[in-house]
Coordinates of C-alpha atoms and ligand atoms in Angstrom, one line a residue:
X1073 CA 84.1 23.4 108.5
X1074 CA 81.0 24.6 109.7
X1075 CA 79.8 26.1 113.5
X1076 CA 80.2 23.0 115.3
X1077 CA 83.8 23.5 116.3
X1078 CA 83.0 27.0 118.2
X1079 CA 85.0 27.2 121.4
X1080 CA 83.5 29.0 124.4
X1081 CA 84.3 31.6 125.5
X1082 CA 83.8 34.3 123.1
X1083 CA 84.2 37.7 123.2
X1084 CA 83.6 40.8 121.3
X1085 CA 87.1 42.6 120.5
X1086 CA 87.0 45.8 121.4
X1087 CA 90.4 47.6 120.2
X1088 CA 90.2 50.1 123.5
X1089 CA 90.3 46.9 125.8
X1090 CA 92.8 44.3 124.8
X1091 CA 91.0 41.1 127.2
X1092 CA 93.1 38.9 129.2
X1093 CA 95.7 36.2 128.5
X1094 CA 94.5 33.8 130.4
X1095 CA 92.0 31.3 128.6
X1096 CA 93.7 28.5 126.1
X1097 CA 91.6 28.6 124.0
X1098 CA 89.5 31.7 122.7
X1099 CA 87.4 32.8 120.4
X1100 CA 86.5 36.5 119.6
X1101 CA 84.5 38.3 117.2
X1102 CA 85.9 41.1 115.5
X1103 CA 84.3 44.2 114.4
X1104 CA 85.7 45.0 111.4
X1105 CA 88.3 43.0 109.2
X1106 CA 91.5 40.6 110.7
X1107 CA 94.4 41.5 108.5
X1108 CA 97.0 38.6 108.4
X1109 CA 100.4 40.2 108.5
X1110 CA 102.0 43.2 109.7
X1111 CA 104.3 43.9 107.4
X1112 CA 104.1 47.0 104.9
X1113 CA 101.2 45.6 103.6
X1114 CA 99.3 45.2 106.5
X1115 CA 100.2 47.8 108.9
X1116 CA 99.3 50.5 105.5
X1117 CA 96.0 49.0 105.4
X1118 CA 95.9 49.6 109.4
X1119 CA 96.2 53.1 108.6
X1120 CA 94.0 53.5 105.7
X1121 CA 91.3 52.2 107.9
X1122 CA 92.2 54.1 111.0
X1123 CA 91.4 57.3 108.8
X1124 CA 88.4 56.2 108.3
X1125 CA 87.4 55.3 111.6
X1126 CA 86.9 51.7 110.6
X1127 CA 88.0 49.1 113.9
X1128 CA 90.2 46.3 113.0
X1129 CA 92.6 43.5 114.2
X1130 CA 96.4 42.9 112.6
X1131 CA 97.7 39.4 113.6
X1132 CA 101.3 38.6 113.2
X1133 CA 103.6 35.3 113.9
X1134 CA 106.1 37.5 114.9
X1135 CA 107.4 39.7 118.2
X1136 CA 107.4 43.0 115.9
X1137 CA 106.4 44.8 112.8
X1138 CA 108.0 44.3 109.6
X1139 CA 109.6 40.9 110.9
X1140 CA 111.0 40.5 107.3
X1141 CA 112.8 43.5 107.5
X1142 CA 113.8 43.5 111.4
X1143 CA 114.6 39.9 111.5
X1144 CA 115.8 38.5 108.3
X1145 CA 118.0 41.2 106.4
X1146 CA 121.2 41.9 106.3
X1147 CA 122.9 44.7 107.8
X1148 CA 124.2 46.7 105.1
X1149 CA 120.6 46.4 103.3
X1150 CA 119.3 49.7 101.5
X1151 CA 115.8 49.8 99.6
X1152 CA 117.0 49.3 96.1
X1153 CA 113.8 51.8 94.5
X1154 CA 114.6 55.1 95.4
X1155 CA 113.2 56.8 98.1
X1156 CA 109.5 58.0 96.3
X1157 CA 108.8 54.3 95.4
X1158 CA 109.2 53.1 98.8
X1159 CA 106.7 55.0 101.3
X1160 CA 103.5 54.4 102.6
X1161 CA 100.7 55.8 102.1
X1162 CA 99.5 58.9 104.0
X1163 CA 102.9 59.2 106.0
X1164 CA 105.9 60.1 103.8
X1165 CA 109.6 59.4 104.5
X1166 CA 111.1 62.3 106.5
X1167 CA 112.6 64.6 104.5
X1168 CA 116.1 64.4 105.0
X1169 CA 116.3 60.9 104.7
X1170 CA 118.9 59.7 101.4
X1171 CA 117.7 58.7 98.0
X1172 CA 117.7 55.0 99.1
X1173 CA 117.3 54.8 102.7
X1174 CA 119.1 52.1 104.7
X1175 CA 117.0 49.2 106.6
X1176 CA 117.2 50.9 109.7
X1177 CA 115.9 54.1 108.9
X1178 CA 113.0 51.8 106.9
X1179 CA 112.1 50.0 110.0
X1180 CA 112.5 53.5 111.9
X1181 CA 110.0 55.0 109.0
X1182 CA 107.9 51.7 109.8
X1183 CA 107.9 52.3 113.5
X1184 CA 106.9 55.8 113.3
X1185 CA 104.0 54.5 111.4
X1186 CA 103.1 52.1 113.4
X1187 CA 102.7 54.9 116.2
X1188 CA 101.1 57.7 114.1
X1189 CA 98.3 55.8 113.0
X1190 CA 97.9 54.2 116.1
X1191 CA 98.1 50.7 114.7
X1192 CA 98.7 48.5 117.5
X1193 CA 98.9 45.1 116.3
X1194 CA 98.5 41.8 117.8
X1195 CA 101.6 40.0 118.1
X1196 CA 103.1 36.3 117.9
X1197 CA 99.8 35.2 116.7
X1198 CA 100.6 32.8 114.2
X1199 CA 97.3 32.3 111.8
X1200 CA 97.1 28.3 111.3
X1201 CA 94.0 28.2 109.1
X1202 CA 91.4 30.5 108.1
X1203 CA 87.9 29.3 106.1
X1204 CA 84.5 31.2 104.8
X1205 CA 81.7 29.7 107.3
X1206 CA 78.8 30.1 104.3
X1207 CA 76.1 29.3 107.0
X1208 CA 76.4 32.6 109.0
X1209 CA 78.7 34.4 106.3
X1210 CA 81.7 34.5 108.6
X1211 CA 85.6 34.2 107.9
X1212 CA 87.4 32.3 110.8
X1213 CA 91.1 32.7 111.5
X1214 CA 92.6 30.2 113.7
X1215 CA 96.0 31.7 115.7
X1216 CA 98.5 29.5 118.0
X1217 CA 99.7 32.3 120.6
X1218 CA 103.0 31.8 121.7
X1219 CA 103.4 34.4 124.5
X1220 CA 106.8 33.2 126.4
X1221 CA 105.6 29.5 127.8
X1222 CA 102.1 30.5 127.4
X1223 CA 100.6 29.0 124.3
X1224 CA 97.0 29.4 123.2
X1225 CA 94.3 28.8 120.4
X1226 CA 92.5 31.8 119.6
X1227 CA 89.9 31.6 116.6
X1228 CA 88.9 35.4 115.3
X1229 CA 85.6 35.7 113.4
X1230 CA 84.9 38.4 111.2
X1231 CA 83.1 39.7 108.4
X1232 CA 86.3 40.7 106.3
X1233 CA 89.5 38.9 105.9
X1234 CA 92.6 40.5 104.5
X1235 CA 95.7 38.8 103.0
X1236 CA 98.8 40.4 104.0
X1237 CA 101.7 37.5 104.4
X1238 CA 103.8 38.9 101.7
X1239 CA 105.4 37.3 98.9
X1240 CA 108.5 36.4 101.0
X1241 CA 106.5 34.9 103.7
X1242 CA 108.8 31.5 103.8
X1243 CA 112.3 31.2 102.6
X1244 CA 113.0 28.4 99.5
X1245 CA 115.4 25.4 100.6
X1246 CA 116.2 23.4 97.5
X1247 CA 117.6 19.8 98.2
X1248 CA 120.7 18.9 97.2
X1249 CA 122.5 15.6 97.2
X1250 CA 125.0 15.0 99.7
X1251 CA 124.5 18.4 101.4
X1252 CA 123.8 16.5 105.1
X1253 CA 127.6 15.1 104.5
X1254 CA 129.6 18.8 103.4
X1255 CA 130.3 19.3 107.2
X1256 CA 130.5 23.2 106.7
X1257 CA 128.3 26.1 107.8
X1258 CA 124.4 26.2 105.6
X1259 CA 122.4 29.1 105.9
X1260 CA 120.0 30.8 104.1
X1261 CA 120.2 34.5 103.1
X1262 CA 117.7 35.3 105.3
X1263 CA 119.9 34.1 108.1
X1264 CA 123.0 35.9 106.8
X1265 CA 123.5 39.3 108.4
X1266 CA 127.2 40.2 107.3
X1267 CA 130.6 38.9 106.1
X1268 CA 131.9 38.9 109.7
X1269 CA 133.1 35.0 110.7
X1270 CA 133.6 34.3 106.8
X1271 CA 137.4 36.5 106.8
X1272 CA 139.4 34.3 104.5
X1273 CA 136.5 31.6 103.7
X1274 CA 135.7 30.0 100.4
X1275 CA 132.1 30.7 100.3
X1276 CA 129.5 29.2 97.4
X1277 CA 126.4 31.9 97.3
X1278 CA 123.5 29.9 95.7
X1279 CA 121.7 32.1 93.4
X1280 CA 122.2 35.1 91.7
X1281 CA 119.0 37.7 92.2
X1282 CA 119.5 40.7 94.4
X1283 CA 120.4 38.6 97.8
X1284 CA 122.7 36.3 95.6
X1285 CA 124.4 39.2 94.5
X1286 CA 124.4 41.8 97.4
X1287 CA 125.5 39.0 99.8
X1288 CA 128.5 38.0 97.9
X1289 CA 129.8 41.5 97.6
X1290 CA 129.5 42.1 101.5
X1291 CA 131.7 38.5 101.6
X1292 CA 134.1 40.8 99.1
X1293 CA 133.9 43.3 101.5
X1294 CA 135.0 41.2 104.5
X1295 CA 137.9 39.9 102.6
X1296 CA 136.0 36.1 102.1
X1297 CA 136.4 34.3 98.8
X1298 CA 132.7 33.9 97.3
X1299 CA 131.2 32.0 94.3
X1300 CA 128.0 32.6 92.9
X1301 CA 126.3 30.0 91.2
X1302 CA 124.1 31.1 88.1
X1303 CA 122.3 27.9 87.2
X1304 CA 120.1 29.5 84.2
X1305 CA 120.0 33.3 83.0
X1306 CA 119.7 37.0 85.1
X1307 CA 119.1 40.6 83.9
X1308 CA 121.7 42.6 85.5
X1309 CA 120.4 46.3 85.4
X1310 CA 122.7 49.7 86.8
X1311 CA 121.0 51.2 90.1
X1312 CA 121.4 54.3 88.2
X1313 CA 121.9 55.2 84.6
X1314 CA 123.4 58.6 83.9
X1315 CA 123.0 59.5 88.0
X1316 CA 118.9 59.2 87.2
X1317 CA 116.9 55.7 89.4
X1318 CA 117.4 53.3 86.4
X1319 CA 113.5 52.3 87.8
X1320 CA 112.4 55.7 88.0
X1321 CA 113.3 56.3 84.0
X1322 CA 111.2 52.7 83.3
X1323 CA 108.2 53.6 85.4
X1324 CA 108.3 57.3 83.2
X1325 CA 108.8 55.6 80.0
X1326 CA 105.9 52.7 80.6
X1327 CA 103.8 56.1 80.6
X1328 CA 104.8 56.1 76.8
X1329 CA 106.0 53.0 75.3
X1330 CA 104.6 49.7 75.6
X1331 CA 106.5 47.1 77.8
X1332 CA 108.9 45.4 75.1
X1333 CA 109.8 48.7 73.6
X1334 CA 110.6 49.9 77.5
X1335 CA 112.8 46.7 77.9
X1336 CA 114.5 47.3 74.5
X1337 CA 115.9 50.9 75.7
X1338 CA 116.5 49.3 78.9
X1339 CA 118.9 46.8 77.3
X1340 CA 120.6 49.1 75.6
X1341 CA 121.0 51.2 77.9
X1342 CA 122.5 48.4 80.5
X1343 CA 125.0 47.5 77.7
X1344 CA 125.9 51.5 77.5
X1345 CA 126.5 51.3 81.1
X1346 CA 127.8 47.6 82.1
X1347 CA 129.4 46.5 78.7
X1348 CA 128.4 43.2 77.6
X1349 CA 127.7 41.2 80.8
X1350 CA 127.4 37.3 79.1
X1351 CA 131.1 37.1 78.9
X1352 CA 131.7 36.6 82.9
X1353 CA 129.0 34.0 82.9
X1354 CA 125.9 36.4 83.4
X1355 CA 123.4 34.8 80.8
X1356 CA 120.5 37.4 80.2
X1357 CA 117.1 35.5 79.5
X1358 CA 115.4 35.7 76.4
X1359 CA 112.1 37.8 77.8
X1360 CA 112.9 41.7 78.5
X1361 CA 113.5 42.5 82.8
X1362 CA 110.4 44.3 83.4
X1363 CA 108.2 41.6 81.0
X1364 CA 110.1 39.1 83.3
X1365 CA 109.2 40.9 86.4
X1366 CA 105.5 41.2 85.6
X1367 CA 105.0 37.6 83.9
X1368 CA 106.9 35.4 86.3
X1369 CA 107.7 38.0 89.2
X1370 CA 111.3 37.4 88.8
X1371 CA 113.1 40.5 89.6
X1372 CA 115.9 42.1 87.9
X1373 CA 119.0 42.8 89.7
X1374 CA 120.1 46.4 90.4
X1375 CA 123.7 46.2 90.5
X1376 CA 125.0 48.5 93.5
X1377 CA 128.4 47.2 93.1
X1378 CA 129.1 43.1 92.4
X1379 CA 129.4 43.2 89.3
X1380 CA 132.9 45.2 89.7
X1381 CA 133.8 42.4 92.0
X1382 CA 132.4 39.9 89.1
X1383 CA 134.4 41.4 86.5
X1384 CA 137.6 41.7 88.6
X1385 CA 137.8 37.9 89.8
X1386 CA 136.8 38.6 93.5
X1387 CA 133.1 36.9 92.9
X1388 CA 133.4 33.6 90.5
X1389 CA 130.8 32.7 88.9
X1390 CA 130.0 29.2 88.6
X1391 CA 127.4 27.0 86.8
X1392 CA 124.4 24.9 88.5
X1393 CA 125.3 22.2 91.7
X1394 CA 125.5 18.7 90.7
X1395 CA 126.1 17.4 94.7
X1396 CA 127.8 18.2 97.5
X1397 CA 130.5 16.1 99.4
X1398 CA 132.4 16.8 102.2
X1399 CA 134.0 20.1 102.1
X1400 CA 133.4 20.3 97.9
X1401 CA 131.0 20.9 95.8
X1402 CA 130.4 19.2 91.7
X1403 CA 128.8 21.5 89.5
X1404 CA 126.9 20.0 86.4
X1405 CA 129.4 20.6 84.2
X1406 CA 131.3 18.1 86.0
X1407 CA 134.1 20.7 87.7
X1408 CA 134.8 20.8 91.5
X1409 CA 135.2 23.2 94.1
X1410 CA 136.4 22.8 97.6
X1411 CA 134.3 25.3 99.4
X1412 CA 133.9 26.3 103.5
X1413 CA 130.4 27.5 103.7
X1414 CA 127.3 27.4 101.7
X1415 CA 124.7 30.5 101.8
X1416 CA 121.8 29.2 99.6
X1417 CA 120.4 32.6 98.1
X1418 CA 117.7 30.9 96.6
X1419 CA 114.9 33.7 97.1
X1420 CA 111.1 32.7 99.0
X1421 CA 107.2 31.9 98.3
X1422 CA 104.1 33.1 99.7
X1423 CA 102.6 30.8 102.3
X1424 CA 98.9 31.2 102.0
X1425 CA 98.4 27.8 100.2
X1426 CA 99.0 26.3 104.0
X1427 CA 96.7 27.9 105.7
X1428 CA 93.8 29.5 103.7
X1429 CA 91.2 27.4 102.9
X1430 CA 89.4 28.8 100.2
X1431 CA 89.1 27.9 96.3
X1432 CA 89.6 30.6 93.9
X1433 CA 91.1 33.5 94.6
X1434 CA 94.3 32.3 95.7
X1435 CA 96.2 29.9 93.0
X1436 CA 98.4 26.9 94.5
X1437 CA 101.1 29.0 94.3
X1438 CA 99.9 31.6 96.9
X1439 CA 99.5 34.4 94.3
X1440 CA 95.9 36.0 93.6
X1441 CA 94.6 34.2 90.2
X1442 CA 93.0 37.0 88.6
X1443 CA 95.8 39.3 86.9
X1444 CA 96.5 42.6 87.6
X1445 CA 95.1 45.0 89.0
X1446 CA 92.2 43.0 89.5
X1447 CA 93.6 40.5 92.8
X1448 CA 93.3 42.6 95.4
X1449 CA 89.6 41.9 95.9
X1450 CA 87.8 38.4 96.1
X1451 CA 84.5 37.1 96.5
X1452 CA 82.9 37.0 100.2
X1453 CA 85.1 39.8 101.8
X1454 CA 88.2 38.3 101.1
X1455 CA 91.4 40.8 100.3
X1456 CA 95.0 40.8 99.1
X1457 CA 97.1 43.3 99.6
X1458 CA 101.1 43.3 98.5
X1459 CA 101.0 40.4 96.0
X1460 CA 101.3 42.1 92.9
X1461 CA 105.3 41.7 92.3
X1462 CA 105.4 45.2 92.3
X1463 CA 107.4 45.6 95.4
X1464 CA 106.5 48.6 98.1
X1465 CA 104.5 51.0 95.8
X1466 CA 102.1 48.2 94.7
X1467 CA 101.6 47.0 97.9
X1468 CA 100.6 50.7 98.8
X1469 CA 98.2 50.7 95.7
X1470 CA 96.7 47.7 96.8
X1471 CA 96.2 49.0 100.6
X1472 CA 94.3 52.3 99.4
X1473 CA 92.0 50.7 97.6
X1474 CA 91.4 47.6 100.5
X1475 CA 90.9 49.9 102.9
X1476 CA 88.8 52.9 100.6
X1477 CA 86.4 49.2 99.5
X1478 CA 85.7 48.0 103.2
X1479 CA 85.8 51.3 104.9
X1480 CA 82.8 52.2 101.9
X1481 CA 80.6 49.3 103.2
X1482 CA 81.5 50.0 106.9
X1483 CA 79.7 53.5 106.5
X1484 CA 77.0 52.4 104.3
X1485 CA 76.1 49.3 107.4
X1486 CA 76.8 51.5 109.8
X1487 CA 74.4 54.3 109.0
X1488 CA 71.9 51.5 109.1
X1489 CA 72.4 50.1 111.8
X1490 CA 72.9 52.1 115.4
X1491 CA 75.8 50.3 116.1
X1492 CA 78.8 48.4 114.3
X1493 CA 79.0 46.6 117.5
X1494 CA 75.3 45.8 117.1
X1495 CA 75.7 44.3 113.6
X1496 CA 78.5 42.1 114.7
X1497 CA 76.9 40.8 117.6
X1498 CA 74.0 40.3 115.3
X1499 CA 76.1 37.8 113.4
X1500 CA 76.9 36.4 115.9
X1501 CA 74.1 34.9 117.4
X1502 CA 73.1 34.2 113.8
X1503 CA 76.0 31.6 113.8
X1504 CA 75.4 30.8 116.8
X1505 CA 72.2 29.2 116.1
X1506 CA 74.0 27.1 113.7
X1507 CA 75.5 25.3 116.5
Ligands
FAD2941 C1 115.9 41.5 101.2 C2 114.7 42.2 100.6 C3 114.8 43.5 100.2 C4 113.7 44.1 99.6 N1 113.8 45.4 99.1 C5 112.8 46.1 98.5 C6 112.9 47.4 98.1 O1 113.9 48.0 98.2 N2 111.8 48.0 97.5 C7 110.6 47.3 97.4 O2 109.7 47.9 96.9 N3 110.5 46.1 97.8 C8 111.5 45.4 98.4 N4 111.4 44.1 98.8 C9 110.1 43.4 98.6 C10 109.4 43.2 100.0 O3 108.6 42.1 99.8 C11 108.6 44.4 100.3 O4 109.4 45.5 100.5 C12 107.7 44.4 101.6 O5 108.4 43.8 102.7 C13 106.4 43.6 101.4 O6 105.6 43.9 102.5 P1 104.5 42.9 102.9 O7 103.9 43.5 104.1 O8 103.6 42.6 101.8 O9 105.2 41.6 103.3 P2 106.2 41.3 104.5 O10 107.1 42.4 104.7 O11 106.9 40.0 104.2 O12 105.2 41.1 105.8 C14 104.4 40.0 106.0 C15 104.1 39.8 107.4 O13 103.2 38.7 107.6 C16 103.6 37.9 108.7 N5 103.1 36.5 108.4 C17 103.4 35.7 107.4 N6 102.7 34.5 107.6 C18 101.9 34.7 108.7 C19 101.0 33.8 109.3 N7 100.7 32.6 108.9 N8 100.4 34.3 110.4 C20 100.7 35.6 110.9 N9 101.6 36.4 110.3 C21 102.2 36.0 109.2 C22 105.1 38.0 108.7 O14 105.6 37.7 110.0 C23 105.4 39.4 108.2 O15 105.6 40.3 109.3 C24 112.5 43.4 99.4 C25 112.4 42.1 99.8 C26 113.5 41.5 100.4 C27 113.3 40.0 100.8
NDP2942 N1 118.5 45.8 98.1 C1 117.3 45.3 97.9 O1 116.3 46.0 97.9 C2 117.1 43.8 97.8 C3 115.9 43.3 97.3 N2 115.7 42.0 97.3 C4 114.4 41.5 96.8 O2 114.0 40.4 97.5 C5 113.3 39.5 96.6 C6 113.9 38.1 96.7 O3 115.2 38.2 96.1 P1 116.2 36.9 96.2 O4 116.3 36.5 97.6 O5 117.4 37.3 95.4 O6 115.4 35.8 95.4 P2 115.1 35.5 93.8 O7 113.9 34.7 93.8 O8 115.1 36.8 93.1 O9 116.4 34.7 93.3 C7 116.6 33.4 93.7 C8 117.8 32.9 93.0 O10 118.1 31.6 93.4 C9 118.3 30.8 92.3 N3 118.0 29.4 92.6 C10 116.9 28.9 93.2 N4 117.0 27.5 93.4 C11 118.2 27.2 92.9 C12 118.9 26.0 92.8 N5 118.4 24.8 93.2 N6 120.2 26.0 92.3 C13 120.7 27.1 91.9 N7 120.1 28.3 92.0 C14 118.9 28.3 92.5 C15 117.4 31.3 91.2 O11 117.8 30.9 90.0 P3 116.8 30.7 88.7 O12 116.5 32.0 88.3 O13 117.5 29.8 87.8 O14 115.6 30.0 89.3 C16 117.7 32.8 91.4 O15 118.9 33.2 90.8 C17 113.4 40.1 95.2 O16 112.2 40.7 95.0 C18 114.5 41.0 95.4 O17 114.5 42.1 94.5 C19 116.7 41.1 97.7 C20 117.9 41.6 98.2 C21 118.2 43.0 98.2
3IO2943 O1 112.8 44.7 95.2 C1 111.8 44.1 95.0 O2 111.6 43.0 95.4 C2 110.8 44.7 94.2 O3 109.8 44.0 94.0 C3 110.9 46.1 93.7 C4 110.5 46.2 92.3 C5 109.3 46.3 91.8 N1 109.4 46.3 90.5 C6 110.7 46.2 90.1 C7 111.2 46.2 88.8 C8 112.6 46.2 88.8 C9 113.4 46.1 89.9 C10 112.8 46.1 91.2 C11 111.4 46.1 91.2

């Protein structure tokens, strides 16, 4: 796509002056990078640029910050890393909050944030598609605003585009036969905020990672029946072993030991702790959990408390779904159930493929290509940040080093030029002339 689509009017974005509502269809230049997302990711980047003095614009689908967490979490959700892992850069955690804070005083943290550094992002902005323009050098993000009944097209243009969508950005539906005829409730986890309405409910939990798991102990703890289907293999981990963050002991160790020898101790160490978790159905795969984690970004589970419930009856576990029928389910090893509800914990994907056009950087999977810790940074001004499978503390890595990278070439252009506003405008009507 080259200059010929550019929609009049434009307008220079200047962060002090947020323009008007009122045209359809807009298009503004922006001095300094659009960051997609205003999740963690994002919204640290926000602040490692605010430091440096560096404008920017943060566009995100939804009404708030940290939608993820806000609007698709369940209530009794605590970060699973204890508290060290989890903060972002330049702002820690108040001190008195627990060794793993609870969602709410995450999104509080997040809030404060999001105030402190003066973020302010750009709201229900939903980016559609966003391409390198080679002839005047130029990313362009396309939005659809949805402001009440007011929709509109906005198209930013900017020198610097960074990713910041997450790697939860959609949730994964599988299909499965016969599931339009069970009759009962279907949600996914996302959807699923407690065990309230399922009192006394046969409930199948699809999936067996950390939302698999967590979800069916809430049902426990709200008196429902669940089953948890575990269609291939799991590494069940304790939160803590001997009262000391089970993660915290691997992170020290990886200082030392290589990987595999890491996993090893951590194996053992698990067995110690859990006993031998294959006999209630609990398969452990054949690669170690962090090798697991880092190679296919599969994350272990940190047992907070199911696997009590597992080993005492109140969570089944079952094998993998055959089909649905009404009010039953067939598993593949040819056994039925008759169930109530379905909650399909069947985890999420990144969503870039859909609307970044680039080639690359990004594989068709929506992960950056090049391994890590070399994806944070493509070709053309083009970042990630929070794609590393490294939860909270990786996205933070990443962020530093997006925002130290552009905020480095802001100072070197703009002790060039007088004016950043200058050098934008400059590309501007160098893109123009493309028309
Ligand atoms: C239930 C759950 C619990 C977790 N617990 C932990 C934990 O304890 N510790 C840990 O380290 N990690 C945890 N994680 C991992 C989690 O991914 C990170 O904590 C964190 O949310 C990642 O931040 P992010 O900003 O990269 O992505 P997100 O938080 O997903 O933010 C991405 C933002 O991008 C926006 N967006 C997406 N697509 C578009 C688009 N096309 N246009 C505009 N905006 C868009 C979304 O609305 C969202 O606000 C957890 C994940 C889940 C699902
Ligand atoms: N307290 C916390 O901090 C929490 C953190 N999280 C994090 O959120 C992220 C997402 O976790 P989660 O939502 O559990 O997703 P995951 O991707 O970790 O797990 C998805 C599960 O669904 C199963 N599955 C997928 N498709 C099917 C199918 N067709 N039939 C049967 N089973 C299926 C997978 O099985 P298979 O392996 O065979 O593909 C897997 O067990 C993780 O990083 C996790 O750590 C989540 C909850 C709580
Ligand atoms: O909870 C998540 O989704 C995370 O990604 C956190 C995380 C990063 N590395 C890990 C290794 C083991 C368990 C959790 C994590």
């Amino acid at each position: 796509m080259h200059c010929t689509n550019f929609h009049i009017p434009t307008m220079v974005y200047d962060p002090e002056y947020d323009q008007d509502e009122f045209f359809a269809r807009r298009c503004i230049l922006v001095n300094g990078p659009v960051i997609v997302g205003a999740g963690p990711s994002g919204l640290a980047v926000g602040a490692g640029l605010k430091q440096q003095g560096v404008p920017f614009v943060i566009l995100d689908r939804a009404n708030c910050i940290a939608s993820l967490w806000q609007n698709q979490t369940y209530d009794r959700l605590k970060l699973h890393l204890p508290k060290q892992f989890c903060q972002l850069p330049y702002f820690p955690f108040p001190p008195d909050f627990p060794e793993y804070p609870t969602k709410y005083q995450f999104i509080g943290y997040l809030e404060s944030y999001n105030k402190h550094f003066d973020i302010n992002p750009k709201f229900n902005e939903s980016v559609q598609s966003a391409n390198y323009d080679e002839t005047c050098g130029l990313w362009r993000v396309r939005t659809v605003t949805t402001n009440g009944l007011m929709r509109g097209e906005v198209e930013y243009i900017s020198r610097w585009l960074v990713v910041a969508t997450g790697e939860n950005a959609e949730k994964v539906v599988p299909e499965f036969e016969g599931l339009e005829e069970f009759g009962g409730r279907v949600m996914h986890a996302c959807d699923y905020r407690s065990g309230e309405g399922y009192e006394g409910k046969r409930v199948l939990v699809v999936g067996c990672g950390n939302s698999g798991m967590e979800v069916s102990l809430d049902l426990c703890h709200h008196n429902a029946s669940p089953s948890m289907v575990v269609r291939s293999s799991v590494h069940v981990l304790p939160r803590e072993i001997l009262r000391k963050s089970t993660f915290e002991l691997a992170v020290a160790m990886m200082k030392w030991l290589p990987i595999k020898v890491v996993d090893k101790i951590m194996l053992v160490s698990a067995r110690l702790v859990l006993g031998n978790v294959e006999k209630y159905g609990l398969k452990r795969p054949s690669m170690g959990p962090l090798q697991l984690k880092n190679t296919e970004g599969k994350t272990p589970v940190l047992d907070i408390g199911a696997l009590q419930k597992i080993r005492s009856g109140q969570i089944k576990i079952v094998p993998g779904i055959k089909r649905f029928s009404r009010g039953w389910v067939e598993f593949v090893n040819g056994e039925t159930l008759e169930i109530d509800s379905v909650i399909l914990a069947t985890g999420y994907c990144s969503n870039v493929p859909s609307w970044l056009k680039e080639n690359g950087f990004f594989s068709t999977q929506g992960f950056p290509i090049a391994p890590f810790p070399n994806g944070w940074k493509g070709k053309a001004g083009i970042y990630a940040v929070g794609f590393t499978r490294r939860g909270l503390s990786g996205a933070s890595l990443d962020a530093m080093r997006v925002a130290q990278d552009i905020g480095k070439i802001w100072k070197e252009e703009t002790r060039h030029k007088k004016h950043s506003v200058a050098v934008a405008l400059a590309c501007h009507r160098r893109c123009k002339t493309h028309l």
